[in-house]
C-alpha cells in the first residue's frame, strides 16, 4: 500500500496547495484493524477517480460523538471546538466521512458551535461517482447474482434520512439485493450506538447484534453490506456468534465498490 | 323547560370542570424549561397536517391504522352532530338542523355509517387487546391501570355509538308513527336495522329516544372530563405536539448553551460570556429539568407501544421501554404539579424522575438509534429525555458506567475512544 500517496492537509498547505475535499477518517477508521481496510479502500476510490483530497492525519481527533451520546456534553464540546479550529484553520469547506457517527456529528452538531461544512458520507460520494460514470463496477470482482443485504446504520438512515445512496451503490453490481425484516426507517440498530460500543450491554435475553444477524440469515444473505465501522464490528461478532463465518461475509460498501472496480 | 335547565346546568358544569382540568395540564407542562419551538411556522403546520391530521405515521402498520382511521373520522365528524344536540338541549328544539333538507339527510346518513365504523373499530381494538393479546399492549409498564384505561375508553366509545344509533332508530320509528315533535328528517341507513328490536308503543319509544339522547350527551361530557386522567388526551394534544415537533434531523442532539459558555471560557480566557443565567443543573434529574416539549410529549402519549416494540434494547430483553420513559415522566409531572399547587411552590419530596421512576439500567441500555422517535405516530421523543437523564448522571454526578469513564478518559487524552496514541493516528497508511 506504500504506492498510495495519501496527503495530509498540512502537507498540502506547505506546498501551497488545497484539497477539494477533506477525508475525515474517524477513530475506528484510524485504529481498528478491520476498519483500516475500509479507510484504505476509500482512499483508493478517491485516488482512482482523481479527486483532490487530503486527510488531517495526526491533527484529526475524535468528533466527540460517543461522549455526546453518553451525556458528556463538556467533553463533546471540547472536542468539537478543537476540531472546528483545525478545520477552519485549513479553510475546509467539504468533508467526506467514513463513519455515520462522524458524519452526523460534524454535519448536524458542529454548526451549533460555529463549524459549518458541507458533509457527505462515503456511500453518498460513491453513489455520486457512479451516477457521474466515474465508477463502473467493472474490472474487478463480480458480485453478479450474489445475495447482498444492506444494514442501515442508524445515524445514516433514521438519523439523517440517507437510505437510497448506499442501495444505489449496490444496485450497480448486478447483484441480488434482498432486504431484512427491519430495513430503511424501520432498520434495526446493530447495538453499538449511543456509546454502547464502549461498554457491556445491559442484562437481557439476547445481544442486539445477534438478533440483527439472525435477520440477515433469515434473508439468506451471503453478504451483509455495512456502511459504519461500529456496525461492521457488531455484525461480524454476530456472524461469529451464529457460526456463519463460512457462509456470510460482512463488507463495507466502500470495500465492495473497490473490489468491483478492481482497486 | 325543566330538562332545558338541567341540560344547561350539566353542560356548564362539564365545561367548567374541563376548563379547570385543562388549566392544570397547562400548568404542569409549564413546569418544564423553556425551549424555542415556534420557528418555521409553515413547516410546522405542514408537519401537523400530515402527521396528526393526516395520520401519516400510523400507516406504518396498515391494519391498526385503518381501524384507527375509522374511529378517528367517526369521532371528528360525529362531533358536528354534537352541535345540534347542544342547541336542541338548550333551546328545547328537536333536530334543529333538519331545515337543511337534503344535506341534513346526507349528514345523518353519513354519521350513521361512521358510527358503525367506530363501533366495529372499537370492537376489533378490544379483541386485539383482550383476546388476540397483541404483544405491544403488554410489558412491565402496562400495569392493570393503563390496561383498564384502554378498555374503559373503548367500551365508552362503543356505548356512546350504540346509544347514538338506538336514539336514531327510535326517532326514525317515531317519525314513521307520526308522533308529535318528531318531524320527518334524516335518513337512517344503519339504525333501521335496530327497529325490529324496538317496541311499537309511542311512549316507550319516546322514553328510549330521550334516554339515549341523554345518555349520549352526558356520556360525551363525562368522557371529556375523563380525558385528563387518561392516556386518551392524545385526541387533543396530538395536534400541538406535532406542530411543535423537532425539525432537526433526528441525529442532531440538542446543544447545551450553558456548556458552550463554560467551554469557550476555558479555551479562551479573554472570552466574556453573554449575560445569561446559569442553569440550575446540567441535564435532568427531575421533570423540572426537562423542557415543556418533553412534558407535552408525556401528556400526548397514548401508550400504543409502537416505540417499545421497535426498541432494539427492549426487543432483546433489556429493561428499557421508551413507552415507560414517557409514562414515568407523565406520572412524575402530575405528582410535581400537584405538589406545586398544594404548597405554592415545589416542596422537596425526596423523589426524582431518575431512580424513583426511571432506573439507571434503563437509560444506559439505550443505543440512541431513534427507532422509538421514528415509530411514534405523534412525534414524541423519548430519546431526548433519556439523553437529558444521562447528562445529569454524567455531568452532575460523575456516575457514568465505569467503561464509559474509561472511554471519556481516552477521548480526552488521546483524541480517540480507545487507548491509542494520537501520534499513531495515521499509521493505517502503512499497515496495508
XYZ file of C-alpha atoms in Angstrom:
695
model
C 0.000 0.000 0.000
C 3.010 2.244 0.022
C 2.174 3.113 -3.585
C -0.846 5.042 -2.440
C 0.121 8.573 -1.572
C -2.271 9.971 0.969
C -1.618 13.645 1.578
C -2.403 15.467 4.783
C -3.830 18.968 4.884
C -0.597 20.163 6.477
C 1.479 18.754 3.615
C -0.755 20.341 1.002
C -0.642 23.671 2.743
C 3.146 23.536 2.936
C 3.185 23.116 -0.852
C 0.713 25.927 -1.307
C -1.970 23.510 -2.485
C -5.528 22.919 -1.345
C -7.802 19.887 -1.378
C -11.287 19.765 -2.886
C -12.454 17.534 -0.129
C -11.259 16.515 3.301
C -11.492 12.816 4.083
C -12.433 12.546 7.759
C -11.131 9.101 8.669
C -12.556 8.778 12.175
C -11.207 6.879 15.173
C -12.348 3.436 14.078
C -11.021 4.011 10.582
C -7.708 5.085 12.051
C -7.126 2.451 14.701
C -9.455 -0.516 14.216
C -7.710 -3.076 12.047
C -10.822 -4.124 10.196
C -11.903 -0.523 9.629
C -8.428 0.418 8.393
C -9.098 -1.745 5.325
C -12.191 0.328 4.621
C -10.219 3.541 5.088
C -7.655 2.426 2.541
C -10.380 1.372 0.130
C -11.975 4.788 0.357
C -8.575 6.323 -0.413
C -8.202 4.001 -3.385
C -11.582 5.082 -4.700
C -10.756 8.775 -4.242
C -7.453 8.196 -5.968
C -8.989 6.198 -8.788
C -11.465 8.906 -9.730
C -8.876 11.634 -9.347
C -10.488 13.681 -6.603
C -8.047 16.012 -4.911
C -8.399 15.043 -1.277
C -6.432 15.087 1.942
C -6.695 13.824 5.484
C -5.880 15.590 8.734
C -3.599 12.776 9.870
C -2.463 13.221 13.438
C -4.336 16.512 13.641
C -7.637 14.673 13.476
C -9.299 13.911 16.799
C -12.488 12.198 17.928
C -15.542 14.235 16.860
C -16.926 13.771 20.355
C -19.849 11.641 19.199
C -19.570 8.883 21.821
C -19.143 11.496 24.555
C -22.229 13.398 23.426
C -24.453 10.306 23.144
C -23.278 9.205 26.581
C -24.253 12.563 28.064
C -20.802 14.122 28.419
C -21.564 17.428 26.729
C -18.430 19.049 28.177
C -16.106 16.580 26.564
C -18.072 16.693 23.338
C -17.859 20.450 23.059
C -14.141 20.463 23.941
C -13.526 18.000 21.110
C -15.839 19.799 18.725
C -14.340 23.229 19.282
C -10.797 21.926 18.924
C -11.724 20.153 15.692
C -13.539 23.181 14.329
C -10.424 25.238 14.980
C -8.312 22.792 12.965
C -10.872 22.535 10.151
C -11.291 26.283 9.897
C -7.531 26.712 10.028
C -7.346 24.764 6.761
C -10.430 26.535 5.421
C -12.142 23.208 4.900
C -15.433 23.510 3.005
C -16.323 19.952 2.125
C -15.847 16.774 4.148
C -16.413 13.110 3.363
C -16.577 10.782 6.344
C -16.156 7.025 6.600
C -18.378 6.804 9.656
C -22.040 7.788 10.039
C -21.357 8.956 13.586
C -18.673 11.404 12.474
C -20.935 12.359 9.559
C -23.884 13.147 11.806
C -21.862 14.975 14.424
C -19.969 17.249 12.037
C -22.980 17.826 9.805
C -25.641 18.434 12.433
C -23.956 19.366 15.674
C -20.847 21.334 14.712
C -22.962 24.172 13.234
C -24.312 24.849 16.759
C -20.710 25.584 17.751
C -19.810 27.616 14.698
C -18.479 24.876 12.407
C -20.247 24.966 9.049
C -19.204 22.445 6.395
C -20.735 20.502 3.586
C -20.569 16.940 4.882
C -21.251 13.745 2.976
C -20.905 10.121 3.893
C -18.716 7.913 1.733
C -21.714 5.971 0.419
C -23.158 9.238 -0.890
C -19.864 10.040 -2.585
C -19.751 6.575 -4.145
C -23.297 6.977 -5.432
C -22.417 10.356 -6.955
C -19.361 8.850 -8.631
C -21.442 6.023 -10.052
C -24.051 8.492 -11.304
C -21.316 10.545 -12.948
C -19.960 7.407 -14.603
C -16.637 7.659 -12.813
C -17.116 4.342 -11.060
C -18.439 1.491 -13.159
C -18.404 -1.695 -11.096
C -16.222 -3.231 -13.781
C -12.714 -4.581 -13.989
C -12.779 -6.315 -10.647
C -14.553 -8.951 -8.643
C -18.021 -9.819 -9.919
C -20.891 -9.643 -7.467
C -23.379 -10.720 -10.114
C -26.231 -12.714 -8.657
C -24.831 -12.747 -5.124
C -27.335 -12.174 -2.342
C -26.482 -8.919 -0.612
C -28.463 -7.305 2.174
C -27.820 -3.767 3.306
C -27.845 -2.914 7.003
C -28.940 0.700 7.596
C -26.722 2.431 10.158
C -28.973 4.431 12.497
C -27.067 7.687 12.127
C -27.112 7.496 8.350
C -30.676 6.195 7.919
C -33.071 7.394 10.584
C -30.641 9.982 11.871
C -30.199 11.730 8.527
C -32.596 10.146 6.064
C -29.898 8.604 3.846
C -31.463 5.360 2.665
C -31.047 5.399 -1.101
C -27.395 6.278 -1.732
C -25.968 3.062 -0.251
C -28.590 0.976 -2.009
C -27.913 2.691 -5.343
C -24.222 1.952 -4.896
C -25.109 -1.722 -4.537
C -27.578 -1.728 -7.429
C -24.766 -1.102 -9.898
C -23.301 -4.501 -9.001
C -25.997 -6.531 -10.726
C -26.217 -8.485 -7.503
C -29.358 -9.841 -5.918
C -30.328 -7.281 -3.307
C -32.521 -8.534 -0.514
C -33.951 -6.628 2.429
C -34.006 -7.812 6.007
C -37.198 -7.831 8.068
C -36.296 -4.432 9.506
C -34.957 -2.043 6.891
C -34.802 1.630 5.958
C -36.624 3.776 8.508
C -37.538 0.594 10.396
C -33.938 -0.600 10.390
C -32.714 -2.436 13.467
C -29.714 -0.988 15.258
C -26.557 -3.135 15.407
C -26.382 -2.436 19.114
C -23.334 -0.166 19.160
C -24.880 3.304 19.018
C -25.251 5.694 21.919
C -21.778 4.775 23.236
C -22.828 1.120 23.651
C -19.749 0.305 21.572
C -17.632 1.106 24.601
C -19.498 -0.762 27.307
C -21.051 -4.124 28.012
C -24.744 -4.345 27.176
C -27.294 -4.287 29.987
C -28.731 -7.581 31.117
C -31.179 -9.025 28.612
C -32.147 -12.207 26.842
C -30.026 -11.681 23.760
C -27.429 -9.406 22.200
C -28.798 -6.933 19.669
C -26.162 -7.771 17.029
C -27.136 -11.446 17.215
C -30.788 -10.519 16.680
C -29.757 -8.472 13.645
C -27.590 -11.214 12.147
C -30.482 -13.626 12.571
C -32.489 -11.324 10.330
C -29.710 -11.433 7.751
C -29.669 -15.225 7.952
C -33.440 -15.243 7.508
C -32.953 -13.132 4.361
C -30.440 -15.785 3.218
C -27.829 -13.113 2.539
C -24.300 -14.078 1.526
C -23.011 -10.579 2.153
C -24.159 -8.065 4.723
C -23.286 -4.648 3.336
C -22.367 -2.218 6.086
C -21.610 1.484 5.975
C -20.401 2.111 9.507
C -17.324 0.809 11.310
C -19.270 0.160 14.512
C -21.921 -1.823 12.652
C -19.055 -3.694 10.988
C -17.673 -4.835 14.350
C -21.083 -5.705 15.746
C -22.261 -7.597 12.688
C -19.025 -9.556 12.404
C -19.307 -10.523 16.058
C -22.904 -11.542 15.411
C -21.906 -13.684 12.437
C -19.258 -15.329 14.603
C -21.753 -15.932 17.392
C -24.064 -17.662 14.916
C -21.090 -19.611 13.491
C -21.838 -18.421 9.981
C -18.380 -17.167 9.029
C -18.183 -19.685 6.196
C -21.480 -18.667 4.603
C -21.655 -14.984 5.322
C -19.347 -12.022 4.884
C -19.698 -8.508 6.260
C -18.300 -5.921 3.866
C -18.419 -2.161 3.823
C -19.900 -0.569 0.717
C -16.515 1.071 0.092
C -14.849 -2.349 0.101
C -17.449 -3.807 -2.220
C -17.041 -0.841 -4.575
C -13.252 -1.065 -4.507
C -13.378 -4.788 -5.219
C -15.896 -4.442 -8.025
C -13.699 -1.833 -9.654
C -10.558 -3.887 -9.222
C -8.911 -1.325 -6.989
C -88.316 23.567 30.298
C -87.047 21.624 33.310
C -84.983 19.412 31.056
C -83.508 22.511 29.342
C -82.412 23.894 32.700
C -80.930 20.563 33.738
C -79.170 20.292 30.416
C -77.780 23.825 30.681
C -76.545 23.105 34.187
C -74.898 19.796 33.235
C -73.257 21.377 30.194
C -71.932 24.302 32.182
C -70.618 22.082 34.962
C -68.878 19.806 32.447
C -67.271 22.729 30.652
C -66.163 24.329 33.908
C -64.615 21.095 35.120
C -62.915 20.563 31.758
C -61.514 24.103 31.864
C -60.228 23.515 35.383
C -58.500 20.316 34.276
C -57.116 21.971 31.146
C -55.609 24.701 33.294
C -53.911 22.091 35.468
C -52.488 20.365 32.401
C -51.114 23.621 31.023
C -49.603 24.461 34.426
C -47.982 21.039 34.565
C -46.495 21.387 31.088
C -45.111 24.767 32.106
C -43.116 23.129 34.881
C -40.646 22.381 32.079
C -37.767 24.573 30.980
C -38.350 26.974 28.086
C -37.458 25.880 24.594
C -37.915 27.654 21.276
C -40.307 25.720 19.061
C -42.038 28.467 17.124
C -39.716 28.928 14.151
C -40.705 27.872 10.619
C -44.482 28.013 11.142
C -45.233 26.832 7.599
C -43.208 23.655 8.025
C -44.712 23.112 11.478
C -48.210 23.455 10.121
C -47.396 21.028 7.337
C -45.996 18.518 9.842
C -49.116 18.816 11.957
C -51.417 18.375 8.969
C -49.545 15.333 7.723
C -48.774 13.580 10.975
C -51.704 14.424 13.252
C -54.499 15.338 10.882
C -53.402 13.014 8.062
C -52.207 10.208 10.391
C -49.244 9.615 8.089
C -47.111 7.711 10.571
C -49.990 5.482 11.696
C -49.875 3.774 8.323
C -46.605 2.038 9.093
C -48.997 -0.573 10.457
C -51.842 -0.582 7.933
C -54.376 -2.743 9.765
C -54.236 -0.827 13.032
C -54.132 2.408 11.025
C -57.310 1.570 9.136
C -59.209 0.743 12.309
C -57.865 3.868 13.961
C -58.881 5.934 10.944
C -62.460 4.688 11.328
C -62.557 5.696 14.970
C -60.784 8.991 14.295
C -63.002 10.055 11.393
C -66.066 8.930 13.265
C -65.020 10.886 16.311
C -64.260 14.078 14.379
C -67.337 14.057 12.203
C -69.875 12.870 14.722
C -68.792 15.835 16.816
C -70.607 18.012 14.272
C -73.737 16.256 15.475
C -72.817 17.380 18.987
C -73.515 20.955 17.946
C -77.082 20.071 17.071
C -77.501 18.111 20.283
C -76.286 21.042 22.370
C -78.608 23.507 20.602
C -81.555 21.122 20.941
C -80.758 20.625 24.601
C -80.522 24.309 25.401
C -83.480 25.536 23.391
C -85.777 22.552 23.654
C -85.832 22.098 19.890
C -85.672 18.754 18.153
C -83.254 18.187 15.275
C -82.850 21.907 14.796
C -80.793 21.487 11.616
C -83.496 19.415 9.900
C -84.370 22.507 7.886
C -81.254 21.931 5.783
C -83.250 19.291 3.951
C -81.329 17.008 1.611
C -77.977 17.985 3.106
C -79.255 17.086 6.563
C -80.432 13.743 5.262
C -76.968 13.153 3.817
C -75.263 14.207 7.062
C -77.336 11.939 9.259
C -76.771 9.014 6.915
C -73.012 9.701 6.955
C -72.997 9.925 10.765
C -74.721 6.576 10.949
C -72.169 4.840 8.752
C -69.357 6.464 10.685
C -70.904 5.448 13.993
C -70.963 1.877 12.726
C -67.319 2.174 11.659
C -66.369 3.456 15.120
C -68.280 0.620 16.729
C -66.606 -2.026 14.594
C -63.195 -0.377 15.082
C -63.568 -0.354 18.851
C -64.792 -3.943 18.996
C -61.778 -5.121 16.971
C -59.481 -2.979 19.136
C -60.918 -4.593 22.266
C -60.402 -8.023 20.732
C -56.796 -7.172 19.857
C -56.113 -6.148 23.432
C -58.002 -8.839 25.283
C -58.345 -11.865 23.009
C -55.517 -11.692 20.465
C -53.406 -10.067 23.212
C -51.138 -8.174 20.773
C -47.719 -8.123 22.431
C -47.140 -4.377 22.439
C -50.159 -3.829 24.695
C -48.346 -5.705 27.441
C -44.978 -5.228 29.105
C -43.788 -4.138 32.527
C -45.201 -0.620 32.360
C -48.613 -1.899 31.242
C -49.803 -2.447 34.783
C -53.527 -3.049 35.452
C -54.431 0.657 35.372
C -53.150 1.502 31.858
C -54.748 -1.675 30.531
C -58.063 -0.867 32.230
C -57.829 2.711 30.984
C -57.565 1.468 27.392
C -60.517 -0.879 27.807
C -62.646 1.787 29.509
C -62.087 4.172 26.616
C -63.050 1.558 24.054
C -66.119 0.444 25.986
C -67.190 4.070 26.472
C -66.938 4.688 22.741
C -68.920 1.561 21.966
C -71.653 2.591 24.422
C -71.784 6.122 23.034
C -72.148 4.886 19.489
C -74.727 2.283 20.483
C -76.762 4.976 22.242
C -76.468 7.246 19.215
C -77.728 4.565 16.846
C -80.517 3.424 19.190
C -81.636 7.038 19.554
C -81.805 7.390 15.791
C -83.689 4.126 15.410
C -86.326 5.199 17.958
C -86.537 8.644 16.356
C -86.991 7.094 12.942
C -89.771 4.876 14.234
C -91.459 7.814 15.970
C -91.283 9.829 12.762
C -92.943 6.960 10.952
C -95.646 6.693 13.590
C -96.255 10.434 13.323
C -95.528 11.208 16.989
C -95.756 14.873 17.951
C -92.453 16.816 17.649
C -90.815 14.043 15.663
C -90.803 15.693 12.265
C -89.672 13.732 9.239
C -85.965 14.367 8.907
C -82.812 12.467 8.112
C -82.049 9.086 6.656
C -81.172 6.177 8.887
C -79.367 3.526 6.845
C -77.776 1.794 9.821
C -80.171 2.297 12.704
C -83.002 0.939 10.542
C -81.597 -2.483 11.350
C -82.400 -1.920 15.027
C -86.068 -1.081 14.507
C -87.290 -4.692 14.801
C -85.806 -4.760 18.294
C -87.762 -1.689 19.436
C -91.233 -1.647 20.990
C -94.215 -0.413 18.920
C -95.623 1.772 21.635
C -95.048 5.552 21.188
C -94.432 6.401 24.825
C -91.883 3.595 25.236
C -90.183 4.750 22.052
C -90.031 8.308 23.360
C -88.523 7.032 26.620
C -85.879 5.148 24.639
C -85.175 8.064 22.315
C -84.857 10.562 25.188
C -82.936 8.113 27.339
C -80.380 7.511 24.619
C -80.181 11.221 23.857
C -79.347 11.977 27.483
C -77.008 9.014 27.782
C -75.142 10.100 24.682
C -74.676 13.731 25.623
C -73.935 13.108 29.301
C -71.599 10.297 28.243
C -69.695 12.641 25.961
C -69.393 15.238 28.728
C -68.200 12.648 31.234
C -65.720 11.363 28.664
C -64.457 14.910 28.142
C -63.627 15.066 31.817
C -62.151 11.613 31.894
C -59.562 12.625 29.289
C -57.218 14.425 31.712
C -56.912 11.284 33.830
C -56.378 9.017 30.874
C -53.997 8.227 28.073
C -56.707 9.370 25.698
C -55.604 13.000 25.833
C -53.829 12.407 22.537
C -57.033 13.209 20.658
C -56.394 16.856 21.522
C -52.666 17.072 22.208
C -51.577 15.213 19.067
C -52.149 18.477 17.209
C -49.992 20.860 19.254
C -47.465 18.091 19.849
C -46.846 17.550 16.146
C -46.898 21.293 15.478
C -44.061 21.725 17.976
C -42.122 18.742 16.566
C -38.347 18.710 16.442
C -37.442 19.969 12.973
C -33.759 18.994 13.086
C -32.598 15.724 11.557
C -33.130 13.001 14.157
C -29.389 12.516 14.544
C -28.999 16.043 15.929
C -28.869 16.175 19.709
C -29.545 19.496 21.411
C -26.604 21.752 22.052
C -26.218 22.779 25.679
C -25.621 26.514 25.555
C -24.620 26.619 29.215
C -21.807 24.187 28.483
C -20.729 26.164 25.418
C -20.252 29.223 27.603
C -18.056 27.330 30.045
C -16.027 25.562 27.373
C -15.409 28.815 25.496
C -14.278 30.500 28.668
C -11.980 27.555 29.350
C -10.411 27.623 25.883
C -10.159 31.388 25.656
C -9.533 33.265 28.906
C -10.422 36.582 27.256
C -13.895 35.302 26.362
C -16.634 37.130 28.185
C -19.893 35.220 28.182
C -23.123 36.962 27.298
C -25.106 37.759 30.392
C -27.105 34.567 30.632
C -28.348 32.933 33.755
C -26.553 29.734 34.650
C -28.839 26.701 34.631
C -29.797 25.074 37.899
C -28.158 21.870 36.774
C -26.752 20.096 33.744
C -29.109 17.546 32.296
C -32.254 16.339 34.006
C -32.666 14.849 37.435
C -36.361 15.561 37.619
C -39.200 16.810 35.427
C -38.405 20.462 36.197
C -35.144 19.993 34.288
C -36.855 18.739 31.146
C -38.299 21.101 28.541
C -42.005 21.902 28.257
C -41.963 19.938 24.997
C -40.734 16.804 26.790
C -43.655 17.234 29.192
C -46.140 17.880 26.397
C -44.815 14.675 24.825
C -45.556 12.822 28.056
C -49.154 14.063 28.152
C -49.628 13.241 24.466
C -48.505 9.617 24.783
C -51.406 7.243 24.284
C -49.356 4.202 25.305
C -49.727 2.427 21.975
C -46.292 0.873 22.442
C -45.081 1.225 18.881
C -41.888 2.765 20.283
C -41.243 -0.108 22.640
C -41.995 -2.750 20.019
C -39.220 -1.386 17.756
C -36.703 -0.625 20.513
C -33.654 -2.863 19.970
C -32.928 -2.918 23.702
C -36.474 -3.913 24.585
C -36.602 -6.448 21.775
C -33.608 -8.228 23.241
C -34.964 -8.382 26.753
C -33.411 -5.299 28.341
C -35.304 -3.291 30.914
C -35.603 -0.183 28.725
C -39.001 0.620 27.257
C -39.426 4.041 25.618
C -43.138 3.962 26.431
C -42.284 3.558 30.106
C -39.992 6.597 29.882
C -42.976 8.665 28.709
C -45.409 7.195 31.244
C -42.963 7.708 34.116
C -42.338 11.280 33.023
C -46.074 11.967 32.986
C -46.659 10.310 36.367
C -43.851 12.294 37.943
C -45.023 15.536 36.312
C -48.511 15.092 37.759
C -47.070 14.476 41.249
C -44.784 17.518 40.983
C -47.634 19.648 39.581
C -49.945 18.750 42.469
C -47.120 19.365 44.910
C -46.526 22.858 43.486
C -50.224 23.783 43.579
C -50.641 22.460 47.104
C -47.544 24.065 48.574
C -47.469 27.215 46.426
C -44.098 26.169 45.096
C -42.285 22.871 44.952
C -41.822 21.224 48.326
C -38.962 18.703 48.225
C -40.480 15.226 48.401
C -37.299 13.207 48.399
C -38.045 11.765 44.992
C -36.828 12.376 41.474
C -37.532 11.171 37.938
C -34.191 9.357 37.870
C -34.029 6.435 40.300
C -37.536 6.710 41.750
C -39.254 6.406 38.369
C -36.658 5.659 35.695
C -33.721 3.486 36.669
C -30.146 3.872 35.518
C -30.231 0.420 33.988
C -32.930 1.693 31.636
C -31.156 4.837 30.471
C -27.849 3.070 29.861
C -29.480 0.365 27.734
C -30.405 2.883 25.023
C -28.481 2.763 21.733
C -29.837 6.210 20.716
C -30.950 4.576 17.471
C -34.046 6.785 17.125
C -36.311 3.824 16.305
C -38.755 4.951 19.023
C -38.798 8.514 17.701
C -39.378 7.281 14.169
C -42.150 4.914 15.273
C -44.213 7.398 17.277
C -47.354 8.357 15.337
C -47.471 11.735 17.105
C -43.764 12.659 17.080
C -42.980 12.031 20.732
C -39.259 11.909 21.545
C -38.362 9.544 24.414
C -34.696 9.680 23.382
C -34.352 13.331 24.372
C -35.445 12.506 27.914
C -33.034 9.559 28.101
C -30.145 11.758 26.981
C -31.059 14.504 29.472
C -31.024 11.907 32.268
C -27.649 10.636 31.046
C -26.317 14.195 31.020
C -27.313 14.578 34.646
C -25.723 11.324 35.774
C -22.517 12.058 33.846
C -22.024 15.776 34.367
C -23.591 16.376 37.766
C -22.947 13.076 39.477
C -19.985 11.644 37.547
C -21.761 8.322 37.746
C -21.329 7.004 34.210
C -20.706 3.260 33.911
C -17.007 2.614 34.542
C -16.253 1.559 30.984
C -17.705 4.813 29.691
C -15.496 6.762 32.057
C -12.556 4.932 30.521
C -13.818 5.948 27.088
C -14.149 9.585 28.206
C -10.600 9.484 29.506
C -9.322 8.126 26.209
C -11.133 10.765 24.166
C -9.824 13.481 26.416
C -6.232 12.289 26.461
C -5.712 10.540 23.114
C -8.460 12.018 20.944
C -9.948 8.568 20.389
C -12.327 6.434 22.442
C -9.725 3.664 22.609
C -6.347 3.726 24.232
C -4.187 4.503 21.225
C -1.616 7.241 20.882
C -2.654 10.303 18.921
C 0.737 10.167 17.163
C -0.216 6.789 15.649
C -3.461 8.064 14.173
C -2.294 7.950 10.564
C -0.358 4.684 10.827
C -3.061 2.899 8.844
C -1.470 4.404 5.741
C 1.411 1.995 6.179
C -0.435 -1.028 7.521
C -1.709 -2.316 4.215
